[in-house]
Amino acid sequence: MPLLESEKDDAEQLTSGTMKAVVFRGPGQFQLEAKPVPKAGPGDAIIRVRLTTICGTDIHIIRGEYPVHSGLTIGHEAVGTIHELGAGVTGYKMGQRVLVGAITPCGQCEPCLGGHTSQCGGPIGGWRLGNTIDGVQAEYFRVPFAQANLAAIPDHLADEDVILLADIASTGFSAAESGKIRLGDTVAVFAQGPIGLCATLGARLMGASEIFAIDTDPNRLKMSAQFGATVTLSADRDPVKEIMDRTNGRGVDVAIEALGVQTTFENALRVLTPGGILSSVGVYSGHLSIPLEGFHAGLADQTIVTTLCPGGKERMRRLMRLVETKRMNLRPLLTHTFDLENILEAYKLFESRQQGVLKVAIRVK
Ligand SMILES: [Zn+2]
Ligand SMILES: [Zn+2]
């Protein structure tokens, strides 16, 4: 039987045994390189990538602000098809389309069984892909603990419908969830990048009444109104004073920090009402301190909570249900599309924040 075009590609890949991958070589040094196609060990799966994207965390990595080892393939958000299954992985079919979360917990260690799957094996331990093991900005990647981490994608959902659930939606929603937003709560979300926008959406889904969204970029503020913000505020115009004025000096029940810098953290603390929760999901890459006058001497019953993106197939399944039932649509966040061959251009655009870029879809053929 003659091979289909797509099967010919497969055959070539298998015989050549190499693939293209985005490899980190040191601060400011990363490029597309040829690497061997990974093999599945027991419990692993090899995924052939269809769609990936670039995360703000990848930018921290390429700048050398978040340490990873030289030679690592970066990227941690992917939709693909099952190419190989290791021993012990059951209930899946070859060629099946799956979403893999950015965080791939084992599901068996003490933190996992204690409910902190993102901290699998130790602090930040659940984040393996593109951090401690080769990531997904490649033609193929290896998923460890595949049984816990391959989420089958319903046929009628496109890759673009679900790709952003792998990280930014899961992270943004977790900011709202960790903030324990109650029906009618007033919420402020500091920074409206992709994660902040998803935090705003999460606050709306959880039943917040007023949602203040703060950013410097008017385009992002416009998008935040679409995602559920009731008031958009420019970060350049004293957002703390604005929020305190608009809440008659009360402040907000939940303040979400979605950038990872001193100013937004401080502002989040300064608008927090006594008993309120500061929910932080930004990735901090410098010194962070608590301003005394915003901290009420540590006596205001306030909570500061941090969360790393929840992963695992059950989290992905539930987030896909939100898309299936049309409770949300994340596609407006995918503002640009590139092929893997042109991913360095995509990095430039994403880093520049020009042309209204929010997230870039990277197609892998
Ligand atoms: Zn990320
Ligand atoms: Zn674990």
mmCIF file of N, CA and C and ligand atoms in Angstrom, residues 55 57 76 167, ligand 1:
data_model
loop_
_atom_site.group_PDB
_atom_site.id
_atom_site.type_symbol
_atom_site.label_atom_id
_atom_site.label_comp_id
_atom_site.label_asym_id
_atom_site.label_seq_id
_atom_site.Cartn_x
_atom_site.Cartn_y
_atom_site.Cartn_z
ATOM 1 N N CYS A 55 5.932 30.984 26.292
ATOM 2 C CA CYS A 55 5.457 31.502 27.573
ATOM 3 C C CYS A 55 6.399 32.589 28.069
ATOM 4 N N THR A 57 7.645 32.689 30.835
ATOM 5 C CA THR A 57 8.701 31.988 31.568
ATOM 6 C C THR A 57 9.841 31.589 30.634
ATOM 7 N N HIS A 76 6.826 24.408 27.307
ATOM 8 C CA HIS A 76 6.070 23.531 28.215
ATOM 9 C C HIS A 76 4.570 23.551 27.953
ATOM 10 N N ASP A 167 -0.991 25.855 30.313
ATOM 11 C CA ASP A 167 -0.289 26.680 31.298
ATOM 12 C C ASP A 167 -1.059 27.935 31.668
HETATM 13 ZN ZN ZN B 1 4.570 28.981 31.184
#
